[in-house]
mmCIF file with all atom_site columns, N, CA and C in Angstrom:
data_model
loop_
_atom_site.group_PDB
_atom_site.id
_atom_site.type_symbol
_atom_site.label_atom_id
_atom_site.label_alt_id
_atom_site.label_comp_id
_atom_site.label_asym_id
_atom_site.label_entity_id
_atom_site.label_seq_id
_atom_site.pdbx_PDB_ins_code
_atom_site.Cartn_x
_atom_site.Cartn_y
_atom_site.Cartn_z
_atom_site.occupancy
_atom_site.B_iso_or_equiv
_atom_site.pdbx_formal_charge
_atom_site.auth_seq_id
_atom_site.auth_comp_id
_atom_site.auth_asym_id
_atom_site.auth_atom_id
_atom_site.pdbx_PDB_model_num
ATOM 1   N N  . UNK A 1 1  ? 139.038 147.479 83.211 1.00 0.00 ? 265 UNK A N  1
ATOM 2   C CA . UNK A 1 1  ? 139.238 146.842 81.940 1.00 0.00 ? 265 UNK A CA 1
ATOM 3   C C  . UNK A 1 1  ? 138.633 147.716 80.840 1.00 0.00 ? 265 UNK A C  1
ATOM 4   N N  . UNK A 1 2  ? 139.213 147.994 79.801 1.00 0.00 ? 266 UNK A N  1
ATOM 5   C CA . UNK A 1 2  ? 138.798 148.826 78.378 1.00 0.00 ? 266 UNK A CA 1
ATOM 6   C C  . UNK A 1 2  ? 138.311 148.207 77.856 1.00 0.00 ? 266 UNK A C  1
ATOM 7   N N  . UNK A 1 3  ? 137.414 148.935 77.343 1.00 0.00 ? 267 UNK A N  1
ATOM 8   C CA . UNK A 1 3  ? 136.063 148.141 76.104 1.00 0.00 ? 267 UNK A CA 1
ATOM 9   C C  . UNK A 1 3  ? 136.849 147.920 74.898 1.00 0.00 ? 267 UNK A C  1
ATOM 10  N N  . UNK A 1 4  ? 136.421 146.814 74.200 1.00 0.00 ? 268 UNK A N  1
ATOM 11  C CA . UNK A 1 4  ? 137.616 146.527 72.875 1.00 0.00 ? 268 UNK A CA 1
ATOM 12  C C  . UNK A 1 4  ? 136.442 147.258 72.053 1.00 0.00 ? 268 UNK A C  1
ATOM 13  N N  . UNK A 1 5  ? 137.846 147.914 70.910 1.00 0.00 ? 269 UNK A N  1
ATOM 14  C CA . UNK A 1 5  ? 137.295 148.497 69.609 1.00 0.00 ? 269 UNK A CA 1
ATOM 15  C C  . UNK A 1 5  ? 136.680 147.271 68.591 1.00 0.00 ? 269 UNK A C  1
ATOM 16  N N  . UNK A 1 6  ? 136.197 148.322 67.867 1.00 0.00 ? 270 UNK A N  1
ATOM 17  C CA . UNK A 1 6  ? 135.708 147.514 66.562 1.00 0.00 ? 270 UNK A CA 1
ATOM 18  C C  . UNK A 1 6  ? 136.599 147.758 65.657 1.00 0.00 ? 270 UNK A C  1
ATOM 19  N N  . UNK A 1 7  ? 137.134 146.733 65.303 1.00 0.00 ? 271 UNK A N  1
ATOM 20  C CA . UNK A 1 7  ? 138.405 146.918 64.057 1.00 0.00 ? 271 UNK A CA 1
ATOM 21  C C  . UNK A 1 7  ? 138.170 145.601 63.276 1.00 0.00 ? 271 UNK A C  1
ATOM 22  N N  . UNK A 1 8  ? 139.315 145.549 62.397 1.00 0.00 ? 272 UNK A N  1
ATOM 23  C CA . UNK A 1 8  ? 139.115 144.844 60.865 1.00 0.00 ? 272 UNK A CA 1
ATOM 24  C C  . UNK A 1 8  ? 140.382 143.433 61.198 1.00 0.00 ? 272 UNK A C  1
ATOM 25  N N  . UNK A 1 9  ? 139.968 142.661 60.726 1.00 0.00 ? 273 UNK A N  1
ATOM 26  C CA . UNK A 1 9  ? 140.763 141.010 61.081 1.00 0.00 ? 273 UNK A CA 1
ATOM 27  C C  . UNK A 1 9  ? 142.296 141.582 60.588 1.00 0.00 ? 273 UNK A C  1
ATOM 28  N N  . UNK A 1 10 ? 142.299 142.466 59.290 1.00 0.00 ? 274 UNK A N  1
ATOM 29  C CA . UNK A 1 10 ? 143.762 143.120 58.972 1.00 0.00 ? 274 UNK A CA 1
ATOM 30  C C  . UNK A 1 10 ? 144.616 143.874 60.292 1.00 0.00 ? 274 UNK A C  1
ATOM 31  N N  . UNK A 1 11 ? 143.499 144.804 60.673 1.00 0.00 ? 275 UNK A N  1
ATOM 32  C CA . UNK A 1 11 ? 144.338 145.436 61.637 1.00 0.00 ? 275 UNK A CA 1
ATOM 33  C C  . UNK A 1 11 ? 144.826 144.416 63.188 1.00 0.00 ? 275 UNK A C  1
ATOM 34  N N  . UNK A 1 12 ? 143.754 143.798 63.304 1.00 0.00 ? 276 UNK A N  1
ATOM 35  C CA . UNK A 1 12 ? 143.952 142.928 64.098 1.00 0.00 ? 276 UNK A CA 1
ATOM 36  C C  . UNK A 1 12 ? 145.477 142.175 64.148 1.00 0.00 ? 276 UNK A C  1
ATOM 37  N N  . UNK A 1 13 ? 145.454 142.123 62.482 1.00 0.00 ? 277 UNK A N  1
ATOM 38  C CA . UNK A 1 13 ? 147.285 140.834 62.215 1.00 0.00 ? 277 UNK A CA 1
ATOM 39  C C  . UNK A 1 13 ? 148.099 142.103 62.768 1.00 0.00 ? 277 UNK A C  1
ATOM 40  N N  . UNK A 1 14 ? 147.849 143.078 62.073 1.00 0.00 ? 278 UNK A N  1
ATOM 41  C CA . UNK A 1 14 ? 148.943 143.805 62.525 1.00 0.00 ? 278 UNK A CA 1
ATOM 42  C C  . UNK A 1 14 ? 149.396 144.156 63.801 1.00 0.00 ? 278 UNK A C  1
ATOM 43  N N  . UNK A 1 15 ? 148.850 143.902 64.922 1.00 0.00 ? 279 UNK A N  1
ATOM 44  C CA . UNK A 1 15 ? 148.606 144.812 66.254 1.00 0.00 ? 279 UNK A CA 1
ATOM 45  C C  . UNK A 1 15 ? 149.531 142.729 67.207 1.00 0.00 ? 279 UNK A C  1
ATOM 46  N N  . UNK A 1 16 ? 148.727 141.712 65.984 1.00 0.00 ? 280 UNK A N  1
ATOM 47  C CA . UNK A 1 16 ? 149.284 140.684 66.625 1.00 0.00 ? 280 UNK A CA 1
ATOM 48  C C  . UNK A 1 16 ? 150.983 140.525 66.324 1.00 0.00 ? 280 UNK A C  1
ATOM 49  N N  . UNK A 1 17 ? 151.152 140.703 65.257 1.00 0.00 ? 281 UNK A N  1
ATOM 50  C CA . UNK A 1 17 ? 152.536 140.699 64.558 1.00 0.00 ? 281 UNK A CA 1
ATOM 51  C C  . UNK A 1 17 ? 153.354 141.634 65.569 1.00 0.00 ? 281 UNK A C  1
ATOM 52  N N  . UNK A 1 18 ? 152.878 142.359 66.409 1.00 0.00 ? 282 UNK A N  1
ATOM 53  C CA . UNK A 1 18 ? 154.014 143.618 66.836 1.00 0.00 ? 282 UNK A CA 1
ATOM 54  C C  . UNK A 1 18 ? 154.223 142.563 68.538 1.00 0.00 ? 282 UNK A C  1
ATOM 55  N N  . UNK A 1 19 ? 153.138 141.881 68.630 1.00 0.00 ? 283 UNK A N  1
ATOM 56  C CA . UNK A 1 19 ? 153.188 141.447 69.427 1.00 0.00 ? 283 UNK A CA 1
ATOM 57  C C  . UNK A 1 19 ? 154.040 139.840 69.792 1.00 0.00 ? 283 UNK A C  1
ATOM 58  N N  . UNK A 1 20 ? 154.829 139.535 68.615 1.00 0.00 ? 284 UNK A N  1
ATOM 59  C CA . UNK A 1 20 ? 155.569 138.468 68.570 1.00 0.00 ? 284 UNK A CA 1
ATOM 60  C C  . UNK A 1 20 ? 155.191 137.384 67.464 1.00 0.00 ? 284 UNK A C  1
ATOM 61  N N  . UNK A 1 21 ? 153.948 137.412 66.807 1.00 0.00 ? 285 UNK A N  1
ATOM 62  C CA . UNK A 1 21 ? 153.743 136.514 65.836 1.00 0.00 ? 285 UNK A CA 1
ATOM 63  C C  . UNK A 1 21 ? 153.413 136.679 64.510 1.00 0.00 ? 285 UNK A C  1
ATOM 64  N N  . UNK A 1 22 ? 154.053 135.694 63.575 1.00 0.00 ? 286 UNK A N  1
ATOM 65  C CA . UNK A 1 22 ? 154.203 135.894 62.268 1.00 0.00 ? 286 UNK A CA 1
ATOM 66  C C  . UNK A 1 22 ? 153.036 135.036 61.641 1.00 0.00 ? 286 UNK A C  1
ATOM 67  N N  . UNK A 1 23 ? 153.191 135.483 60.425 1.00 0.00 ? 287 UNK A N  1
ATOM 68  C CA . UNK A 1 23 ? 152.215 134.718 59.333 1.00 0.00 ? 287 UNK A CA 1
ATOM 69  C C  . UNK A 1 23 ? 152.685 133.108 59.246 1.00 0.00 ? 287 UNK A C  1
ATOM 70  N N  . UNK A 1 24 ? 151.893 132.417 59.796 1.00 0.00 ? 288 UNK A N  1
ATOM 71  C CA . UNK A 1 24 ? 152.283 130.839 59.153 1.00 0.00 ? 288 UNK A CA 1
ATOM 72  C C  . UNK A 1 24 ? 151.266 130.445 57.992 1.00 0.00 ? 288 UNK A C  1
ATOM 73  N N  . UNK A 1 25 ? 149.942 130.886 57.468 1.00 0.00 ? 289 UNK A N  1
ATOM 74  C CA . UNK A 1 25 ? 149.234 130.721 56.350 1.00 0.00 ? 289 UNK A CA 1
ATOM 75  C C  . UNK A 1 25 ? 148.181 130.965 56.366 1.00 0.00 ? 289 UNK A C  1
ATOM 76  N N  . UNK A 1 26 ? 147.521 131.038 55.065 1.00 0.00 ? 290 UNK A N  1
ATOM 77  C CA . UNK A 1 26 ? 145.976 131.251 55.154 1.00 0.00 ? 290 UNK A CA 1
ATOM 78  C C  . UNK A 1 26 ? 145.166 130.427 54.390 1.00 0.00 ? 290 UNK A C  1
ATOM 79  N N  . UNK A 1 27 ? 144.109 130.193 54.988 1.00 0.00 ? 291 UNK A N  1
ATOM 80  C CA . UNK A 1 27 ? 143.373 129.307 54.088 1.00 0.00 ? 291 UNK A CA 1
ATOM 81  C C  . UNK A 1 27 ? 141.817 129.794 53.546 1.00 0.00 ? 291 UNK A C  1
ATOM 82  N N  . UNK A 1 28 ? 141.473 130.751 52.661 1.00 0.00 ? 292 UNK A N  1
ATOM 83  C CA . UNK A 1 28 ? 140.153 131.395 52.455 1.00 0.00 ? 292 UNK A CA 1
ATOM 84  C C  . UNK A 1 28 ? 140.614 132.727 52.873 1.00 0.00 ? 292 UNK A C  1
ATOM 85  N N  . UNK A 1 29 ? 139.230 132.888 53.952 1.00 0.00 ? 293 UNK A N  1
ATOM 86  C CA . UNK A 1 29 ? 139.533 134.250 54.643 1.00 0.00 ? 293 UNK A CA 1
ATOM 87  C C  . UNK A 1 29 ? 140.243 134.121 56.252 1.00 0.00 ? 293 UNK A C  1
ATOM 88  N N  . UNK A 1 30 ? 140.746 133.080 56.082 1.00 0.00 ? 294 UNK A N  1
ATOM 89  C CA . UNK A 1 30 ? 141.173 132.814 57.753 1.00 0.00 ? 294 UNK A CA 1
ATOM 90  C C  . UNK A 1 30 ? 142.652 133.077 57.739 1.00 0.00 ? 294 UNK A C  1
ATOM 91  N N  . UNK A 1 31 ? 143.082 133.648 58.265 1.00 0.00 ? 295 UNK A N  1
ATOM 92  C CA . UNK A 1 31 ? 144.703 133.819 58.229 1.00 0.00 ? 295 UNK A CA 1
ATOM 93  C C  . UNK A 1 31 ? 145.190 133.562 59.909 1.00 0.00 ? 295 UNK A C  1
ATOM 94  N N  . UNK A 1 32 ? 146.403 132.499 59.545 1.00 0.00 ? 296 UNK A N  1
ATOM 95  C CA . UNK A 1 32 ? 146.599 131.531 60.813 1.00 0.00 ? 296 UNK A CA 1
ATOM 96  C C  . UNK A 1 32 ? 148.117 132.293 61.101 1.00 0.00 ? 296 UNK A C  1
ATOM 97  N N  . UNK A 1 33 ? 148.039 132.884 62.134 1.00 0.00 ? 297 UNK A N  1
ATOM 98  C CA . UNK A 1 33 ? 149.615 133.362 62.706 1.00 0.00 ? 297 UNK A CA 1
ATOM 99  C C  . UNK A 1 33 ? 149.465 132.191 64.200 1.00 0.00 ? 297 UNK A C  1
ATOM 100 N N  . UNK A 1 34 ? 151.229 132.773 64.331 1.00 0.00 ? 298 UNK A N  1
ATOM 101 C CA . UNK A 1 34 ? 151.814 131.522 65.521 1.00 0.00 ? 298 UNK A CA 1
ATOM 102 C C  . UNK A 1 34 ? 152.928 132.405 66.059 1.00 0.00 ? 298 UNK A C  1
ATOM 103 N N  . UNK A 1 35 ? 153.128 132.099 67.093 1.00 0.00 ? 299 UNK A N  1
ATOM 104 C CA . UNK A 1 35 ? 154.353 132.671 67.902 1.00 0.00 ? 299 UNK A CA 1
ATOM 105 C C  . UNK A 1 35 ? 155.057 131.427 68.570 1.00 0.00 ? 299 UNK A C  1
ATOM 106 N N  . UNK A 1 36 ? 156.512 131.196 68.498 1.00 0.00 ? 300 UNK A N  1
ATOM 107 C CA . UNK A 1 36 ? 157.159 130.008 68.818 1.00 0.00 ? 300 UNK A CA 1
ATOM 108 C C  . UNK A 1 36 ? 157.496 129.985 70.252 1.00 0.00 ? 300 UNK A C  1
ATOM 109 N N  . UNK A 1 37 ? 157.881 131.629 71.333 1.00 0.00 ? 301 UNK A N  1
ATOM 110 C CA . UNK A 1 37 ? 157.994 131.085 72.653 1.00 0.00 ? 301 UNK A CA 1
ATOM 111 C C  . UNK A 1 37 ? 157.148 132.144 73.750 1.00 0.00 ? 301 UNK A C  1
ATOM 112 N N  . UNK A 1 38 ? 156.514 131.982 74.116 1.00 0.00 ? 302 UNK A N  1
ATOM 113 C CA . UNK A 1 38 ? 155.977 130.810 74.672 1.00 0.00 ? 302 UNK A CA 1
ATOM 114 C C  . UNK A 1 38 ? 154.800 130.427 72.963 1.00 0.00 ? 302 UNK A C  1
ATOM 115 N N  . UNK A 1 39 ? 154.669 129.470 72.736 1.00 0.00 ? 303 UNK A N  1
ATOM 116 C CA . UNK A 1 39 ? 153.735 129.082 71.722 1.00 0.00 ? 303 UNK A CA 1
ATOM 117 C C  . UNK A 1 39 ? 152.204 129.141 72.113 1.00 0.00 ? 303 UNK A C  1
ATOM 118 N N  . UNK A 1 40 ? 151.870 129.610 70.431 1.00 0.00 ? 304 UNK A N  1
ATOM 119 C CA . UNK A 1 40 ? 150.066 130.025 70.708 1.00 0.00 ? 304 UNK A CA 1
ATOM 120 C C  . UNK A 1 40 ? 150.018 130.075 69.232 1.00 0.00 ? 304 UNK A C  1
ATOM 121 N N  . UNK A 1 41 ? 148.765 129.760 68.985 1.00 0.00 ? 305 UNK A N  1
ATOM 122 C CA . UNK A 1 41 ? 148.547 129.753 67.304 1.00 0.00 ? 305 UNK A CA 1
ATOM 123 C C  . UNK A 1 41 ? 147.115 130.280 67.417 1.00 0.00 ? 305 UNK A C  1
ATOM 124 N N  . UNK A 1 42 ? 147.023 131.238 66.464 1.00 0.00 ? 306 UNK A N  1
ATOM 125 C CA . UNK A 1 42 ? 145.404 131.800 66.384 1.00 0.00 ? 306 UNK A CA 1
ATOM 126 C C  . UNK A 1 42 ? 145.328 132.102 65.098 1.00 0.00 ? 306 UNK A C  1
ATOM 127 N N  . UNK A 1 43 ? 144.262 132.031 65.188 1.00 0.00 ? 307 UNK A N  1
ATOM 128 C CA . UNK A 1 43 ? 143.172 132.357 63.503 1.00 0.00 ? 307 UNK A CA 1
ATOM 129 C C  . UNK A 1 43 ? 142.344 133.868 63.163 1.00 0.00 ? 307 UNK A C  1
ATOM 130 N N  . UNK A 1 44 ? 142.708 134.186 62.652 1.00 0.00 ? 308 UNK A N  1
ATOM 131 C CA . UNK A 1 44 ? 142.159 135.545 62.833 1.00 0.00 ? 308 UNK A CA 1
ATOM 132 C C  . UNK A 1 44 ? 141.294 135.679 61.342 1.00 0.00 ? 308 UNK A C  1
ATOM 133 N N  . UNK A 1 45 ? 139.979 135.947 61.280 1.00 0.00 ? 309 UNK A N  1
ATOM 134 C CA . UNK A 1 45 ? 139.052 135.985 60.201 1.00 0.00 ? 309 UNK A CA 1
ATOM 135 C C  . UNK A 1 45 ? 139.792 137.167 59.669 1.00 0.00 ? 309 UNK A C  1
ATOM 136 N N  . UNK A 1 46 ? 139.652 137.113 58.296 1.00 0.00 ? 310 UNK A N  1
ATOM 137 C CA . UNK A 1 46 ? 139.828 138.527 57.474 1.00 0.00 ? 310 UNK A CA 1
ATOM 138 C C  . UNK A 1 46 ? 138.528 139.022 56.834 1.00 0.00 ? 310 UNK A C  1
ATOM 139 N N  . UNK A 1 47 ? 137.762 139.744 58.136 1.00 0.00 ? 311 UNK A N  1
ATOM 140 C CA . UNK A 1 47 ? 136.516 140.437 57.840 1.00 0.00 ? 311 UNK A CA 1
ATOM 141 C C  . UNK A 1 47 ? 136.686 142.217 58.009 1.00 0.00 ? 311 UNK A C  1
ATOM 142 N N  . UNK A 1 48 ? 135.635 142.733 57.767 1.00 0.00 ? 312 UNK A N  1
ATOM 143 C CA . UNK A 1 48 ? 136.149 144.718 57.900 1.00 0.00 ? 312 UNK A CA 1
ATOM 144 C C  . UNK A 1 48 ? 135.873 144.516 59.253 1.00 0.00 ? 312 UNK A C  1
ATOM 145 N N  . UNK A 1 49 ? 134.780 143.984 59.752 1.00 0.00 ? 313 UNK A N  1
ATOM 146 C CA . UNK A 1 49 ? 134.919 144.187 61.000 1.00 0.00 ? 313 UNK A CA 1
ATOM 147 C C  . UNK A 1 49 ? 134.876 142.652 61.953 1.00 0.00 ? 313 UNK A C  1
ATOM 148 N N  . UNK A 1 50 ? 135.451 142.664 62.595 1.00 0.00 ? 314 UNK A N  1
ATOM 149 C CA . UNK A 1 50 ? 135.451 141.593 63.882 1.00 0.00 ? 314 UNK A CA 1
ATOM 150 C C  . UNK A 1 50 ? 134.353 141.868 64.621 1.00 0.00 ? 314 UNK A C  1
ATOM 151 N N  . UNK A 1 51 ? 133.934 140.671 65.129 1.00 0.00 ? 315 UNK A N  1
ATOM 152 C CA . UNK A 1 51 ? 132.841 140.717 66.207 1.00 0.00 ? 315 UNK A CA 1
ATOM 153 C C  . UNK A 1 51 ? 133.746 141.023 67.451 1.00 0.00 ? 315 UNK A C  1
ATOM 154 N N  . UNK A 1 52 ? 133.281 141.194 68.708 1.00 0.00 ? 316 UNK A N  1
ATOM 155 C CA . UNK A 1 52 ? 133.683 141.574 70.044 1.00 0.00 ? 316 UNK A CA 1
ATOM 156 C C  . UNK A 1 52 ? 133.950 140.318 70.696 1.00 0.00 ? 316 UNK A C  1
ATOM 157 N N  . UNK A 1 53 ? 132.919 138.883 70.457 1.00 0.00 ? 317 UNK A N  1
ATOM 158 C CA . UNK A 1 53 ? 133.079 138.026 71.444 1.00 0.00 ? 317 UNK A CA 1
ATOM 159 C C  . UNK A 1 53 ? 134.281 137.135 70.421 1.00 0.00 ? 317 UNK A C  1
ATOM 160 N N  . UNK A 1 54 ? 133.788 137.390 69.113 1.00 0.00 ? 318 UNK A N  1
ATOM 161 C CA . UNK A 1 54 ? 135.549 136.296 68.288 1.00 0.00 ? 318 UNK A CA 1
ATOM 162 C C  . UNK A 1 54 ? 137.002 137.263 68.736 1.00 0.00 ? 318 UNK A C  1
ATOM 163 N N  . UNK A 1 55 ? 136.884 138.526 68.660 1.00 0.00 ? 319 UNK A N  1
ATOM 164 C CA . UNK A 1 55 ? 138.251 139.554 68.987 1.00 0.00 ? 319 UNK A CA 1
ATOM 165 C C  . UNK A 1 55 ? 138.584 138.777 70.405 1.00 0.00 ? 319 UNK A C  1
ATOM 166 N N  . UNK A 1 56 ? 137.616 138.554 71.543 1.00 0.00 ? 320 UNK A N  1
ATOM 167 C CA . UNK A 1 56 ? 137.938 138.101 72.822 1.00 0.00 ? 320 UNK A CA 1
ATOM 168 C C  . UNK A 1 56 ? 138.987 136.953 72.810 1.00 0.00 ? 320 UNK A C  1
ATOM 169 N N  . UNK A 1 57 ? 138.076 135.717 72.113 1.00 0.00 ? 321 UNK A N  1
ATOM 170 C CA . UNK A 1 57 ? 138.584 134.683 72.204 1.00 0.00 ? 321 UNK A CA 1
ATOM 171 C C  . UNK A 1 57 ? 140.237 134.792 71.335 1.00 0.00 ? 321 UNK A C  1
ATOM 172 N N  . UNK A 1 58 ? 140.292 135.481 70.496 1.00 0.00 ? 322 UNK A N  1
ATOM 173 C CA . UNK A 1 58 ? 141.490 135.542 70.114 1.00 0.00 ? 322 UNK A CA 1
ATOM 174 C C  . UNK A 1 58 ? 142.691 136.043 70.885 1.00 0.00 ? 322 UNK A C  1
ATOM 175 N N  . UNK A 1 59 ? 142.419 136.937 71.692 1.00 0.00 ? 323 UNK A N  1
ATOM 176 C CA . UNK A 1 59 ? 143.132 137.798 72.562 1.00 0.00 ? 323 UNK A CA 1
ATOM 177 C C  . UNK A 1 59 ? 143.608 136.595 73.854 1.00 0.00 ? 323 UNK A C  1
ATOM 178 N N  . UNK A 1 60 ? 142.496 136.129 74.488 1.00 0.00 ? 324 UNK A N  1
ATOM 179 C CA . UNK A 1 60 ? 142.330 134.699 75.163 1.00 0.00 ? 324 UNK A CA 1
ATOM 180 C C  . UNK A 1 60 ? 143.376 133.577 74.487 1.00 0.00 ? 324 UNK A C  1
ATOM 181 N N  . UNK A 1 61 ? 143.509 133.526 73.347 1.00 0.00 ? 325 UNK A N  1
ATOM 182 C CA . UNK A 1 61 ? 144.255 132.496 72.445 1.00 0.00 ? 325 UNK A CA 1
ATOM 183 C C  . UNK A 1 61 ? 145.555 132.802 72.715 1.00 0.00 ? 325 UNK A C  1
ATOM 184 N N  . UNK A 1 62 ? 145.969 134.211 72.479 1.00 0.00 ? 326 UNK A N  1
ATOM 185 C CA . UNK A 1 62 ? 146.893 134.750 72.278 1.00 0.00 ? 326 UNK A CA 1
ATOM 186 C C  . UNK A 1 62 ? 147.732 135.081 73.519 1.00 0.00 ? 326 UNK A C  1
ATOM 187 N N  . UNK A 1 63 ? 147.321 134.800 74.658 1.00 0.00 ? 327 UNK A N  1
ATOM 188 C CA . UNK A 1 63 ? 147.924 135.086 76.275 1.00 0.00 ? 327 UNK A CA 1
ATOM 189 C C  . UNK A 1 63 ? 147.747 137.025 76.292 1.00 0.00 ? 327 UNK A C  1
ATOM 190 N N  . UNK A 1 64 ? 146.665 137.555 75.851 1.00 0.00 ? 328 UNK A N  1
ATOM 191 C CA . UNK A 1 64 ? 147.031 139.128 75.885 1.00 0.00 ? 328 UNK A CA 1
ATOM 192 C C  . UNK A 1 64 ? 145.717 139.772 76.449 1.00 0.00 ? 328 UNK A C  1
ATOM 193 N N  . UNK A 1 65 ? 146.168 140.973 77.322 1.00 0.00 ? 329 UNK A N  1
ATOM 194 C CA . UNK A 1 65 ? 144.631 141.384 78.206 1.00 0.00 ? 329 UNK A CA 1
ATOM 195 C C  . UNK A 1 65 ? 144.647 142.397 76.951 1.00 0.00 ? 329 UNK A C  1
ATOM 196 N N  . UNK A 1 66 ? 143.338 142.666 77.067 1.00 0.00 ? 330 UNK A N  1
ATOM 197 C CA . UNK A 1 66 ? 142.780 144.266 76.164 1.00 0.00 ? 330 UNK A CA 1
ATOM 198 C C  . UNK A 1 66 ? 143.407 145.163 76.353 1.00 0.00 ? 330 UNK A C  1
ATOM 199 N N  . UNK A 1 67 ? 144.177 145.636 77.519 1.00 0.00 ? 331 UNK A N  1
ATOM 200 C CA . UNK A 1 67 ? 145.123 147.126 77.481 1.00 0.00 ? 331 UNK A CA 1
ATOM 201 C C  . UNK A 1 67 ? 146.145 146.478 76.846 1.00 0.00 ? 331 UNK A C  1
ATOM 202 N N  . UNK A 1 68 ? 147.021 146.067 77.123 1.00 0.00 ? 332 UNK A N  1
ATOM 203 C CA . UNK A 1 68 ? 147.950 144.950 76.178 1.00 0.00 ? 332 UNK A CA 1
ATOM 204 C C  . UNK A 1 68 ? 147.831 145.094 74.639 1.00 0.00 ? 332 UNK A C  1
ATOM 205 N N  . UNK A 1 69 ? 146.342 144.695 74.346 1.00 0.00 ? 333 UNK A N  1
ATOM 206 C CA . UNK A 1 69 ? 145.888 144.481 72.993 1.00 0.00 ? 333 UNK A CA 1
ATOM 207 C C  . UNK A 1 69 ? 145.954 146.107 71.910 1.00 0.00 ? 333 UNK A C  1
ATOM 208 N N  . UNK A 1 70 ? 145.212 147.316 72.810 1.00 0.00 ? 334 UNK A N  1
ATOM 209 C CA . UNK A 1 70 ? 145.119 148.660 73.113 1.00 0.00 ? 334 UNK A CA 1
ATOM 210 C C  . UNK A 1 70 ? 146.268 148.952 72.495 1.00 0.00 ? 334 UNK A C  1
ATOM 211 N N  . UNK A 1 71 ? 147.387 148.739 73.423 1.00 0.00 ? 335 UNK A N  1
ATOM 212 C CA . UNK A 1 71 ? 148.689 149.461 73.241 1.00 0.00 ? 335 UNK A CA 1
ATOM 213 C C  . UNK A 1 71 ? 149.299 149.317 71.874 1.00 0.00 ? 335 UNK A C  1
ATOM 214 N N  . UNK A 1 72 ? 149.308 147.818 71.349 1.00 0.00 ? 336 UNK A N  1
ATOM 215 C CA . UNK A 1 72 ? 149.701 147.478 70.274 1.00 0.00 ? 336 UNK A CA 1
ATOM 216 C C  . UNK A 1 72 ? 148.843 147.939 69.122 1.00 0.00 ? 336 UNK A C  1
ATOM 217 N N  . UNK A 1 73 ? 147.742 148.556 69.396 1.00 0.00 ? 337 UNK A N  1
ATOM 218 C CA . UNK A 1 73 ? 147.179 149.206 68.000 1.00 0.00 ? 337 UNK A CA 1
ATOM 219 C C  . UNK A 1 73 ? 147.782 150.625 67.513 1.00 0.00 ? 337 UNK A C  1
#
């Protein structure tokens, strides 16, 4: 298993977006994407950097292992 990077809640949307899900809204600094099949909705902070154990749980949210996650950056 690959150690996850340290990256930014932006790059994060982007790497999720390639991965099937779009913007459904934001509220503050939280920006809420969703993917309709199979369905999953996650929240992704818009900070410069993400912590390691919130990046997890999102990835976890999202049905996606870290090489998975990797590839799409």
């Amino acid at each position: 298993m690959s150690k996850l990077p340290r990256i930014s809640g932006r790059k994060c949307v982007q790497a999720l977006k390639k991965a099937g899900f779009y913007f459904k809204r934001q509220e503050g600094s939280h920006i809420i994407l969703r993917r309709d099949d199979p369905f999953a909705q996650v929240v992704v902070p818009d900070h410069k950097e993400l912590d390691r154990g919130t990046l997890r749980a999102i990835l976890r949210q999202a049905s996606l292992s870290v090489d998975e996650f990797l590839k799409l950056l």
